[in-house]
Structures are given as structure tokens and as C-alpha cells.
Short mmCIF file of C-alpha atoms and ligand atoms in Angstrom, two decimals:
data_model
loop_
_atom_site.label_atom_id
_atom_site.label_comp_id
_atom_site.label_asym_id
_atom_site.label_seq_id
_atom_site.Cartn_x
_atom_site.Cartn_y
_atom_site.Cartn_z
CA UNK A 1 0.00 0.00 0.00
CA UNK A 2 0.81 3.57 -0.85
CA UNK A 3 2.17 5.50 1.81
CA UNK A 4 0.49 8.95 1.77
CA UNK A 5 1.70 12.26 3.13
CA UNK A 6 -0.60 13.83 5.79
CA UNK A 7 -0.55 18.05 5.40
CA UNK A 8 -2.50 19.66 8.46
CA UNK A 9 -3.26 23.54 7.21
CA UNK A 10 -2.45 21.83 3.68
CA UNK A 11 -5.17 24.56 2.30
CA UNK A 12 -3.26 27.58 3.58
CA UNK A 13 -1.01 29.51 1.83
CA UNK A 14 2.16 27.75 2.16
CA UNK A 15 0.24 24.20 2.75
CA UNK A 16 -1.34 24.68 -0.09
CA UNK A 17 2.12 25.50 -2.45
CA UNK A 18 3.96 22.85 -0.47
CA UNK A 19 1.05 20.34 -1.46
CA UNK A 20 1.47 21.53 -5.46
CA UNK A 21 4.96 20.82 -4.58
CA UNK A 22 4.27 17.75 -3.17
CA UNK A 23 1.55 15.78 -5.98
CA UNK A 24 4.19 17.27 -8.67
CA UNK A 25 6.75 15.32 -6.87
CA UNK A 26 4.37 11.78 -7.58
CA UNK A 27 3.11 12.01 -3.80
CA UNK A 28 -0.32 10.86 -2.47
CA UNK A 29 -1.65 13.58 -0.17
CA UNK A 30 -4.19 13.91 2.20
CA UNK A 31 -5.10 17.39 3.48
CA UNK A 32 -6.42 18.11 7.17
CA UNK A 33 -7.81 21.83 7.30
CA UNK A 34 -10.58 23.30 9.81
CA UNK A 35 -10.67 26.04 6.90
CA UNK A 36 -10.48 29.12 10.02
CA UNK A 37 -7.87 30.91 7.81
CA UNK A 38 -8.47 29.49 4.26
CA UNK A 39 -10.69 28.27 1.27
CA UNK A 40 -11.66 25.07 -0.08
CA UNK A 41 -10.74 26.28 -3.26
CA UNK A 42 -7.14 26.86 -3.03
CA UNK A 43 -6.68 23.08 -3.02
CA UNK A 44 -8.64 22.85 -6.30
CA UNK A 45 -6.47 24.85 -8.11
CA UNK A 46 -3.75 22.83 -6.69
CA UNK A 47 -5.33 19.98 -8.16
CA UNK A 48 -6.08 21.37 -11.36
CA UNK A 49 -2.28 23.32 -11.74
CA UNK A 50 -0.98 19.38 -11.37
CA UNK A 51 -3.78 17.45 -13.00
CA UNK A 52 -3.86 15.00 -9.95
CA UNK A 53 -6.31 14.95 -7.39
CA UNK A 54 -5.66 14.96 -3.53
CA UNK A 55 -6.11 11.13 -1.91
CA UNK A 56 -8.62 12.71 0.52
CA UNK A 57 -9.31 16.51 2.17
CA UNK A 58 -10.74 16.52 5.66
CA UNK A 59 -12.39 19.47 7.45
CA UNK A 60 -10.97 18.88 10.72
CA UNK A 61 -9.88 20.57 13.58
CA UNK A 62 -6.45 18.93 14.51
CA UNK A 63 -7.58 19.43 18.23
CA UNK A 64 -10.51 16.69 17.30
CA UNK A 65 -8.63 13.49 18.33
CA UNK A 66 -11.58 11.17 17.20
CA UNK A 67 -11.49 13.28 13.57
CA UNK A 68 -7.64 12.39 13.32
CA UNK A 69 -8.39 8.68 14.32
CA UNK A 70 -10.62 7.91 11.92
CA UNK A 71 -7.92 9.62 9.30
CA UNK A 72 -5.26 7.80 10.52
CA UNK A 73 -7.14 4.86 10.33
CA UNK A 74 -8.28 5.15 6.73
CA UNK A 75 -5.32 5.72 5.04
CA UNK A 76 -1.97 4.39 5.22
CA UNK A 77 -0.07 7.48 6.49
CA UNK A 78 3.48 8.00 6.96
CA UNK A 79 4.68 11.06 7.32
CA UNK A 80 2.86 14.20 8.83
CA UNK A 81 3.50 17.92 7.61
CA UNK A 82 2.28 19.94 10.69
CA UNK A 83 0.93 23.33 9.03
CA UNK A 84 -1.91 23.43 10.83
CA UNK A 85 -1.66 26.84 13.62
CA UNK A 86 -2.94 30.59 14.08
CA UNK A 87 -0.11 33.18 13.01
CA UNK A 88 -1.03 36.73 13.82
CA UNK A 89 1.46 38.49 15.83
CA UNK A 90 -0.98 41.06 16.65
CA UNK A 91 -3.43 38.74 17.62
CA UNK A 92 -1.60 36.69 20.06
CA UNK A 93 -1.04 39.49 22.27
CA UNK A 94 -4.24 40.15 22.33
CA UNK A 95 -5.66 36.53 23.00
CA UNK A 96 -2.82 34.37 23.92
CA UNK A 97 -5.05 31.37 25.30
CA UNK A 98 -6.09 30.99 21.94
CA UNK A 99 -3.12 30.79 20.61
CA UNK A 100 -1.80 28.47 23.78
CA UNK A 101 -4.87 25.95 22.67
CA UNK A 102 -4.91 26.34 19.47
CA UNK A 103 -1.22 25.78 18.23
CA UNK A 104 0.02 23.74 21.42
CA UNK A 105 -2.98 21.86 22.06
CA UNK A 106 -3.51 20.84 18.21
CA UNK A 107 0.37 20.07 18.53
CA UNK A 108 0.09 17.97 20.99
CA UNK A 109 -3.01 16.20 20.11
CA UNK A 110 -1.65 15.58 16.46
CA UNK A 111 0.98 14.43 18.10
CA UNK A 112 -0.81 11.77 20.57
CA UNK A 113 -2.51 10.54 17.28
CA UNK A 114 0.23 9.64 15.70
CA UNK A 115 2.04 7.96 18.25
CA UNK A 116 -1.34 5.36 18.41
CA UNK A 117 -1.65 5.14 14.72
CA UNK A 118 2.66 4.14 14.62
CA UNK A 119 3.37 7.71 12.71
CA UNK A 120 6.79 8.80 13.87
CA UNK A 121 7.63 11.17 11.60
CA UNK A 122 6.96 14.86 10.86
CA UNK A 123 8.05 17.88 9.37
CA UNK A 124 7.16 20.95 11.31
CA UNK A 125 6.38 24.68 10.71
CA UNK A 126 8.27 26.60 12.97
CA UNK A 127 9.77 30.21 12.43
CA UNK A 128 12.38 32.48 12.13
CA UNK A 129 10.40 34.30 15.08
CA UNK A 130 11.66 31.97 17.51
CA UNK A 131 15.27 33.75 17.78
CA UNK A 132 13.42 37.10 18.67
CA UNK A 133 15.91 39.86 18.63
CA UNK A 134 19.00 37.85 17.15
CA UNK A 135 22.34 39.01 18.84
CA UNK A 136 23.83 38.51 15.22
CA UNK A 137 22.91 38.31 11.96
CA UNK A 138 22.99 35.64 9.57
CA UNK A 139 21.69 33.60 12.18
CA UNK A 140 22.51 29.83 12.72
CA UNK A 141 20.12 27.14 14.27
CA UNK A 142 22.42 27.23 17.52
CA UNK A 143 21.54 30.79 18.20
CA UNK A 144 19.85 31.57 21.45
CA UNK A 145 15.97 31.50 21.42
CA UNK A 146 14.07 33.86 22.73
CA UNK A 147 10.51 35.04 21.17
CA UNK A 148 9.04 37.66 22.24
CA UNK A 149 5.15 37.26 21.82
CA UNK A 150 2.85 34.81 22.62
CA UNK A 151 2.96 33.62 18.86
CA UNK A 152 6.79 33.15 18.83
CA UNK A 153 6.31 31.26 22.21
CA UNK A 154 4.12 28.45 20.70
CA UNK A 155 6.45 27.28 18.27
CA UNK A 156 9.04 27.70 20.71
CA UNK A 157 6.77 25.94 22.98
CA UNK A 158 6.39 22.96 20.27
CA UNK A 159 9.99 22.74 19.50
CA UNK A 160 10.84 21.54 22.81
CA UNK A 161 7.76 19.02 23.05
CA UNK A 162 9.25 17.29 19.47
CA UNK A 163 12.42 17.48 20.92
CA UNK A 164 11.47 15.63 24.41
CA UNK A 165 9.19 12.62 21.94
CA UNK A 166 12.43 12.40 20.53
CA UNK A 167 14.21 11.80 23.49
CA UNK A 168 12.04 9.59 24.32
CA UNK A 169 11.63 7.36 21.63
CA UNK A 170 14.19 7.49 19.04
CA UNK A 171 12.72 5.87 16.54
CA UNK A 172 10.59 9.53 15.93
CA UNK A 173 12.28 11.42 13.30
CA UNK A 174 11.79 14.83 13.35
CA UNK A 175 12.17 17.86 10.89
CA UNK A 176 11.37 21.23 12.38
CA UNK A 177 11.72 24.04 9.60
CA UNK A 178 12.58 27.70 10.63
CA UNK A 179 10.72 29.94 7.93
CA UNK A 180 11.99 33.50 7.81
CA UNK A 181 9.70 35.49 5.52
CA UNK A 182 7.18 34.09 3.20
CA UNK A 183 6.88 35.93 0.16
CA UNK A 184 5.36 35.15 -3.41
CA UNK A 185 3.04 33.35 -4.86
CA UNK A 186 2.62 30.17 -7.75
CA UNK A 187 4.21 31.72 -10.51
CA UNK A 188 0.57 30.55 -12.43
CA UNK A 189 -0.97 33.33 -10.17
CA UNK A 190 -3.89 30.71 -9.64
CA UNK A 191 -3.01 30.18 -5.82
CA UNK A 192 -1.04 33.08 -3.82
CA UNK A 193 -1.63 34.44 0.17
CA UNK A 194 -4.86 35.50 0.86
CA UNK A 195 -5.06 36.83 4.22
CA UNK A 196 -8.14 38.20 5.90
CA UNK A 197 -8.71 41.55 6.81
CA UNK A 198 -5.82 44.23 6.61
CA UNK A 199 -2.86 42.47 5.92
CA UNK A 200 -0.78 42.90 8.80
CA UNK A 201 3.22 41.48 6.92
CA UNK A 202 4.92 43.41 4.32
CA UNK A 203 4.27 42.41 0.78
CA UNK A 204 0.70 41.39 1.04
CA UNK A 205 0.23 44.88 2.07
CA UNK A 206 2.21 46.30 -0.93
CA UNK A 207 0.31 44.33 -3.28
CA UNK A 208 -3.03 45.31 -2.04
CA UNK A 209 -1.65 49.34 -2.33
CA UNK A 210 -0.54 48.17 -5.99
CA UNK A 211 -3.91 46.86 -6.47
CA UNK A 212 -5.47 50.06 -5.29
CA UNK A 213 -7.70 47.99 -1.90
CA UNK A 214 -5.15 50.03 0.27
CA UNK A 215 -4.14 53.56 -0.21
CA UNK A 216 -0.78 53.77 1.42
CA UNK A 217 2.14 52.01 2.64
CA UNK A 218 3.45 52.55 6.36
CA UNK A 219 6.77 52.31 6.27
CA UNK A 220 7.34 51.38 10.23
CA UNK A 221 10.33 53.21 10.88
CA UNK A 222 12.85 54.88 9.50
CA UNK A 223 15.88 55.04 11.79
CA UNK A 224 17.37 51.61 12.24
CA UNK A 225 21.11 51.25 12.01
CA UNK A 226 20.60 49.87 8.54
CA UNK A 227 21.65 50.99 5.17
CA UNK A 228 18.68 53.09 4.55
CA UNK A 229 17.07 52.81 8.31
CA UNK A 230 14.24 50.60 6.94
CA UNK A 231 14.06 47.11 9.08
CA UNK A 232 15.96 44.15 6.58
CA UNK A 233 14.24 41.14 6.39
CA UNK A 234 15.45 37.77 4.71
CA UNK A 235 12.24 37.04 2.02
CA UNK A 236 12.29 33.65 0.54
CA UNK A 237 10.33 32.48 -2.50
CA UNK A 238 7.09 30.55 -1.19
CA UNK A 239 7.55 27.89 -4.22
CA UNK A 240 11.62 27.39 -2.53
CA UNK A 241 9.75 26.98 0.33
CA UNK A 242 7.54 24.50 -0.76
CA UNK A 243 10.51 22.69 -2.51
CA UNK A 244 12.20 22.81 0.93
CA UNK A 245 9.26 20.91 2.35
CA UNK A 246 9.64 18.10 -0.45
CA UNK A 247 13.48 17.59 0.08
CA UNK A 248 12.37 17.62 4.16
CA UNK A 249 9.84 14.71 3.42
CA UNK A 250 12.38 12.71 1.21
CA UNK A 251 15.08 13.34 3.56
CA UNK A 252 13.41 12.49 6.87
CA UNK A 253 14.05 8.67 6.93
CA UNK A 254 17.91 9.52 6.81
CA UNK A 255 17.98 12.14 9.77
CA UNK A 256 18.07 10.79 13.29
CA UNK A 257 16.46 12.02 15.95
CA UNK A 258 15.46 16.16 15.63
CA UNK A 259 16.72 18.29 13.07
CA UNK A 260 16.34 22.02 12.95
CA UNK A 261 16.69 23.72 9.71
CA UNK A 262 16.47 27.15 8.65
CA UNK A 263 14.97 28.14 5.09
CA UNK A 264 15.75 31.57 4.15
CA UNK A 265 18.02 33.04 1.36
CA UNK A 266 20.75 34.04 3.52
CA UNK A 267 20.32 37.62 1.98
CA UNK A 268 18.54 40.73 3.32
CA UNK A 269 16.85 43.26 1.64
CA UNK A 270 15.35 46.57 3.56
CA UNK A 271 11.47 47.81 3.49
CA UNK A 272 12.50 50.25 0.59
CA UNK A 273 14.23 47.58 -1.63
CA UNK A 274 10.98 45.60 -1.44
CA UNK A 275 9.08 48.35 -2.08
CA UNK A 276 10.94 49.20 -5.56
CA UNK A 277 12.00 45.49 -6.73
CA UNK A 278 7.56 45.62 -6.30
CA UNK A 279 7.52 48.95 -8.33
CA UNK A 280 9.87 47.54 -11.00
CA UNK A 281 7.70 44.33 -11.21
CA UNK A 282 4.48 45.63 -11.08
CA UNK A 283 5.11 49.07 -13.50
CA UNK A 284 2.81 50.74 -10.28
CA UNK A 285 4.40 53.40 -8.17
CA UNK A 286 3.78 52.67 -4.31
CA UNK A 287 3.03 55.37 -2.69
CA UNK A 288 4.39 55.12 0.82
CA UNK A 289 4.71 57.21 4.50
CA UNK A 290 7.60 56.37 6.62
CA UNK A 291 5.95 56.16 10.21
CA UNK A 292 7.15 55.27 13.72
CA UNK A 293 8.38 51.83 14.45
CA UNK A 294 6.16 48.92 15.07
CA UNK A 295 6.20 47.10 18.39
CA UNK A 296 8.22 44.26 18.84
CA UNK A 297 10.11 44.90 15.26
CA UNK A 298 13.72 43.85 15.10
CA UNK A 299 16.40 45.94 13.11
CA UNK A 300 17.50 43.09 11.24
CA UNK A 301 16.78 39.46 10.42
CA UNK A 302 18.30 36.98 7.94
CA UNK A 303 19.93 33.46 7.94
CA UNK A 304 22.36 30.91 7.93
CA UNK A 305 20.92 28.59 5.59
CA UNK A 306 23.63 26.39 4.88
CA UNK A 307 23.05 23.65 7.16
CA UNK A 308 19.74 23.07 5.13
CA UNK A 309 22.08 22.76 1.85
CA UNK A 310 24.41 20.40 3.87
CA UNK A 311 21.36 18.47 5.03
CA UNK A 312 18.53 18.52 2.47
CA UNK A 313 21.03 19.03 -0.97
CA UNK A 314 18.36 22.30 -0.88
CA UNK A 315 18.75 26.26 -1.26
CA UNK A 316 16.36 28.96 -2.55
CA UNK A 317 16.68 29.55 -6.09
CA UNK A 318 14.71 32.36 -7.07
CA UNK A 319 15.64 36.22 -6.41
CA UNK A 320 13.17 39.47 -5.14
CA UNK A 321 12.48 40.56 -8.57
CA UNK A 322 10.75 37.03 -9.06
CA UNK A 323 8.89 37.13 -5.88
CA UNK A 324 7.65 40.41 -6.54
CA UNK A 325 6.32 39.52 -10.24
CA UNK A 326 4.87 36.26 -8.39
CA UNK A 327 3.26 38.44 -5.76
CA UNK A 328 1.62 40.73 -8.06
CA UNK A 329 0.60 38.58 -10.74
CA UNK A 330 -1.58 36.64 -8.10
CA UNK A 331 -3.02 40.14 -6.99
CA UNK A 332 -3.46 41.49 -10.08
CA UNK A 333 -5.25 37.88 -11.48
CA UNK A 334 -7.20 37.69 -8.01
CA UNK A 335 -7.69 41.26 -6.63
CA UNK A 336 -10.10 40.20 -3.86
CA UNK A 337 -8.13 36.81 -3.18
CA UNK A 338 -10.11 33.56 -3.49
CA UNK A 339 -13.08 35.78 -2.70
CA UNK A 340 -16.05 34.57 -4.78
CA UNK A 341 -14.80 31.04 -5.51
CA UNK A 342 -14.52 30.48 -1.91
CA UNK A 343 -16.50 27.76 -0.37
P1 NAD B 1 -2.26 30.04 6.93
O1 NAD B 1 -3.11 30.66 7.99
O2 NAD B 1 -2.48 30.46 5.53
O3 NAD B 1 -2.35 28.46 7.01
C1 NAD B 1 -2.62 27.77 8.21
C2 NAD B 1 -3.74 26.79 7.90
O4 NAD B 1 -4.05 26.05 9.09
C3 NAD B 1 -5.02 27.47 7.45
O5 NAD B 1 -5.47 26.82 6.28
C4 NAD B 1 -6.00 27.27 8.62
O6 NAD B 1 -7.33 27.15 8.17
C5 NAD B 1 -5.47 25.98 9.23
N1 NAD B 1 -5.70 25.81 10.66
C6 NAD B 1 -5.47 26.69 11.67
N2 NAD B 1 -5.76 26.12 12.85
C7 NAD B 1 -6.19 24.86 12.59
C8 NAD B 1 -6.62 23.77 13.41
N3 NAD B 1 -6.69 23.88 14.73
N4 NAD B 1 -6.97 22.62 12.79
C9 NAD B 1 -6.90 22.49 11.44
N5 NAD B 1 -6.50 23.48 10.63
C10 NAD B 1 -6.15 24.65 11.20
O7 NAD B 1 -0.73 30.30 7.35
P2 NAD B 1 0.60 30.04 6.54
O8 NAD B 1 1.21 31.33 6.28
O9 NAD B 1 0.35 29.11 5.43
O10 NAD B 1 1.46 29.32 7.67
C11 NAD B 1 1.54 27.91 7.78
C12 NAD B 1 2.40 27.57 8.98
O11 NAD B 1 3.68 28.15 8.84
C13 NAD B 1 1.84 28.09 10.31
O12 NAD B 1 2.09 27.12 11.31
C14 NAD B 1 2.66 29.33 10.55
O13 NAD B 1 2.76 29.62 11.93
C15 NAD B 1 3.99 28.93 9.96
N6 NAD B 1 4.80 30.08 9.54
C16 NAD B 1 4.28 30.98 8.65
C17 NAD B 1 5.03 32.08 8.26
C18 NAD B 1 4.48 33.09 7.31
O14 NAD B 1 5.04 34.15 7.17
N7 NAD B 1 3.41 32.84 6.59
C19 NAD B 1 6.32 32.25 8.78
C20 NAD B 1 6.83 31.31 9.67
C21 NAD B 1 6.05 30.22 10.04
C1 UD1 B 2 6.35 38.94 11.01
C2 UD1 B 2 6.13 38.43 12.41
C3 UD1 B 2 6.84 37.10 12.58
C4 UD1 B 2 6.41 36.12 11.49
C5 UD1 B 2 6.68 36.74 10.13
C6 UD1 B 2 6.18 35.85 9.03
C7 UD1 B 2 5.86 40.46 13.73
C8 UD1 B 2 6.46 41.36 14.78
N1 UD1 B 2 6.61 39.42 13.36
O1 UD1 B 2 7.74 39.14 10.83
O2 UD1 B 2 6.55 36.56 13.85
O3 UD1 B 2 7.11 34.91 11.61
O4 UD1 B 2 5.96 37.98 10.06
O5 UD1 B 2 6.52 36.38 7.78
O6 UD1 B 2 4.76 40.70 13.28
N2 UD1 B 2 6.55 46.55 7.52
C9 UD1 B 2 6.21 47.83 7.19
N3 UD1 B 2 4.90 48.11 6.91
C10 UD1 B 2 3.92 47.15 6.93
C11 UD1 B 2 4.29 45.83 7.26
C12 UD1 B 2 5.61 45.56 7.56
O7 UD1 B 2 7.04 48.72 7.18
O8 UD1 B 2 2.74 47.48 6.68
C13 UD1 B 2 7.96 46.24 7.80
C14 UD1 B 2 8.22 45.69 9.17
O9 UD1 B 2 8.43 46.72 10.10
C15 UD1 B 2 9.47 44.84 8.94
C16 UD1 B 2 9.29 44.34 7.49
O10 UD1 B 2 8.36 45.23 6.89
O11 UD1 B 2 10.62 45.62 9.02
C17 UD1 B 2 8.73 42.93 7.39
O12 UD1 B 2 7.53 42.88 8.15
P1 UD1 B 2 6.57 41.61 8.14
O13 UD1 B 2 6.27 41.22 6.74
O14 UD1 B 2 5.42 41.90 9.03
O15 UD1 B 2 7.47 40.44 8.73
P2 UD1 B 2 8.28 40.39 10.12
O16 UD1 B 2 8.00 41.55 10.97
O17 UD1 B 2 9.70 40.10 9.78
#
């Protein structure tokens, strides 16, 4: 029998990329998604984008033991990508229980499940967050932790529940990936990010200015010890992302034990780069107000990558200019997201 590749959050916007990834790499995938932050239909263009159907999509909340049973039970699954988790920043300051229950508890419920059904491995979503204010930049996966909301604590707080399964039991192999910044979209502009609401991260917010839904970009400050005091982020290619994820799920049978990996470029670019390498893609000036900083912002923020090169034979491939054509050609195709072909 098949083995099939469990996704949790698989309709989200990187779940849903990694799981295009994932069926073009011959996979058989089964998607677990309460659909709180996404729409059924991002998973059909996934299936129509690689002519092959999903083995099975599952409305489920991961916290819903008996829902997961009856998954685990009905296919043959054997390996889990954990997408599934809230990711507002914002938000988790605000309501922190929610985040506690929803990321920790689905966590470690997914993770009771699995050790029942025999499931020992998993590729988790963790974060560049989870570092908080680096003390130097690139950073490596031995820097000091130290996340400063709520949001950054969960992963932080699920990291060290993989790595004490690990500890004890062995046999669990364990991939925990450190995302720095998600940018960009399916270069077919049929699935992108489509957050609800005001977008709270960078280039979502850009693209809706391009698009004319938002009037104005706030720069959030302007004084940072950085080339042109606009914070430097490290923005990696959702689609290298997703390719990450694929090299993580053919990989995991070799690594022992827990193995954290960062996937970024290893390069920085500043809130003012972004905002031309956008204008140069798009052909639509931004029109933008340097304001004060936001809370909890960090100077600067990019990483070591190359253990995930070492590890994975993987490394982001495509450049800024890329992910801003990527970005905006999913805007410009879907201007109000998946919006009316939502279910
Ligand atoms: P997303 O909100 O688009 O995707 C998360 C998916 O999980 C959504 O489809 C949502 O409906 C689902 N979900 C949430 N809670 C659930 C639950 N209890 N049960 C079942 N499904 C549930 O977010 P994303 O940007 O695709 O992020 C995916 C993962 O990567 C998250 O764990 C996030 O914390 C992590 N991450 C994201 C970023 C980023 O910038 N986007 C950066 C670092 C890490
Ligand atoms: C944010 C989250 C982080 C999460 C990451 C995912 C915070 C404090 N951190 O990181 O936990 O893992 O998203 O990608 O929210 N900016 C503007 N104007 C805007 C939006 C952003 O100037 O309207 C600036 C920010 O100040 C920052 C840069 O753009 O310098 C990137 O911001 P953002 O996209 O929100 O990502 P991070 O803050 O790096």
C-alpha cells in the first residue's frame, strides 16, 4: 500500500504551495484543514495546476482526536507535515489562550494521534520568530531563542515538546523548519496568500496598495542602524519553500532524531528595496509614508541557511524581482483573493 503524506493547514497559503509541490513530486496527499484561515478552493487549483487529485481533504480541527483517528485509520499514512496553527502576531497578544490551545494543544493532540496510529515522523512549521531579537545576523540554528510574543512562544513551545518525543523514543524522526519570511506566490498566479482583513506582513500589504484595496504604505520606521534605516528582512520564495518541504519529506528517513533547519536566502533586503523590486515588477508606483516603528520589530533578520544545503542538498533559487512579479501577478489575477470562488 501507498504510503500517503498527511498536510494539516495543507489549504493555507504555504500548505497549499507545499502540497502543489508535493503531488508534482508523484506524492499521495491527504489534506487536514478546519478552513479558520483558508478556502476550499485553493486546493482545487492545486489539483487542477498538477492534473492530480488529492487522496482525501478533511475538514478537521487537529484538536478533534476522534477526527484524526478515523484519518489515521483510513489511510496508510506515513509522514505528517504539521501546518496546521494561528499566526497573527498582533493577535496573540491580544488573545494568547487561543493561541496556547490552538497551536500547542492541536500540537500535541496531532501528536498523541500519531504515536497510536505508529506515525513517527513529521516535518514541522516553525519560524524564524523563535530567535526574537538575534544578537547577530545571519543567524545559525544554535543561536539563542528567545521570542518575544505569545505567537513566537508556541512554536518555541512545540519545538521543545518534538524534541522531548524524541528523546524519548528514538525511533521519531523529526524535521522542524525555521521559515523567515514568506513571500510570493505560484508563478501561475492561480493560488497566492490570501489573508483576511488588513494584511498585517509586508508584501501582502504592498500588493493590495498596488492593487489600489489600500491607499498607502506605512513604512514602520525609519531610523534603524541599517543601510537606509528601513528594518531588513530575509524574504524567501514561497515555491523554494515549498521545494524545501519536499526535500524535508524525502530526507526524513535519513535524519536521526530532531533536526532544525532554517529556510531563508541568507540575503537581506530593507522595506525600501521591497518596495521598488515591487515597483519595478508591477510598472505601479507605491506610494508610501515612513511612520514610527512597530512594536516588537527587530532591526534586522536573515539566515544561515547552509546547514539546510548540507542536510537537504536544498537552497532557494529564485531572487526578489521574481517574488515580486509572483506576488503581483496573483493580486493582479485575483484582486479580492479567493473571494467569490470560496466555499
Ligand atoms: P495560513 O493561515 O495560511 O495556514 C494555516 C492553515 O491552518 C489554514 O489553512 C487554517 O485554516 C489551518 N488551521 C489553523 N488552525 C487549525 C486547526 N486547529 N486545525 C486544522 N486546521 C487549522 O498560514 P501560513 O502562512 O500558510 O502558515 C503555515 C504555517 O507556517 C503556520 O504554522 C505558521 O505559523 C507557519 N509560519 C508561517 C510564516 C508566514 O510568514 N506565513 C512564517 C513562519 C512560520
Ligand atoms: C512577522 C512576524 C513574525 C512572522 C513573520 C512571518 C511580527 C512582529 N513578526 O515578521 O513573527 O514569523 O511575520 O513572515 O509581526 N513593515 C512595514 N509596513 C507594513 C508591514 C511591515 O514597514 O505594513 C515592515 C516591518 O516593520 C518589517 C518588514 O516590513 O521591518 C517585514 O515585516 P513583516 O512582513 O510583518 O514580517 P516580520 O515583521 O519580519
Amino acid at each position: 500500500m501507498t504510503e500517503h503524506v498527511l498536510v494539516t493547514g495543507g489549504a493555507g497559503y504555504i500548505g497549499s504551495h507545499a502540497c502543489l509541490a508535493l503531488l508534482e513530486a508523484g506524492a499521495e496527499v491527504v489534506v487536514v484543514d478546519d478552513l479558520s484561515n483558508a478556502s476550499r478552493e485553493s486546493l482545487r487549483r492545486v489539483e487542477q495546476l498538477t492534473g492530480r487529485p488529492l487522496a482525501g481533504f478533511h475538514r478537521l480541527d487537529v484538536r478533534d482526536r476522534a477526527g484524526l483517528d478515523a484519518v489515521f485509520s483510513r489511510y496508510s499514512i506515513g509522514i505528517v507535515l504539521h501546518f496546521a496553527g494561528l499566526k497573527a502576531v498582533g493577535e496573540s497578544v491580544a488573545d494568547p489562550l487561543r493561541y496556547y490551545q490552538n497551536n500547542v494543544g492541536g500540537a500535541m493532540t496531532l501528536l498523541e494521534a500519531m504515536r497510536c496510529h505508529g506515525v513517527r515522523r513529521m516535518v514541522f512549521s516553525s519560524s524564524a520568530t523563535v530567535y526574537g531579537d538575534p544578537q547577530s545576523v545571519p543567524i545559525a540554528e544554535e543561536a539563542p531563542l528567545g521570542p518575544t510574543n505569545p505567537y513566537g512562544r508556541t512554536k518555541w513551545m512545540i519545538e521543545q515538546m518534538l524534541a522531548d518525543v524524541v528523546t524519548a523514543d528514538p525511533r521519531w524522526q523529526v524535521v522542524v523548519l525555521r521559515y523567515f519570511n514568506p513571500v510570493g506566490a505560484h508563478p501561475s498566479g492561480r493560488i497566492g496568500e490570501d489573508p483576511r482583513g488588513t494584511p498585517n506582513n509586508l508584501m501582502p500589504y504592498i500588493a493590495q496598495v498596488a492593487v489600489g484595496r489600500l491607499p498607502v504604505l506605512q513604512v514602520f520606521g525609519g531610523d534603524y542602524p541599517t543601510a537606509d534605516g528601513t528594518g531588513v528582512r530575509d524574504f524567501i520564495h514561497v515555491m523554494d519553500l515549498a521545494e524545501g518541504h519536499v526535500r524535508a519529506v524525502q530526507c526524513c528517513a535519513h535524519l536521526p532524531g530532531l533536526t532544525r533547519l532554517n529556510l531563508g536566502t541568507g540575503r537581506g533586503y530593507s522595506v525600501l528595496e521591497v518596495v521598488a523590486a515591487f515597483e519595478a515588477a508591477s510598472g505601479v508606483r507605491i506610494p508610501y509614508r515612513i511612520v514610527e516603528r512597530r512594536a516588537g520589530d527587530v532591526a534586522c533578520c536573515w539566515a544561515d541557511p547552509r546547514r539546510a544545503e548540507v542536510l537537504l542538498g536544498w537552497r532557494a533559487q529564485r531572487g526578489l524581482a521574481q517574488m515580486c512579479a509572483d506576488a503581483w501577478r496573483w493580486q493582479k489575477m485575483n484582486p479580492e483573493g479567493y473571494g467569490a470562488s470560496a466555499a
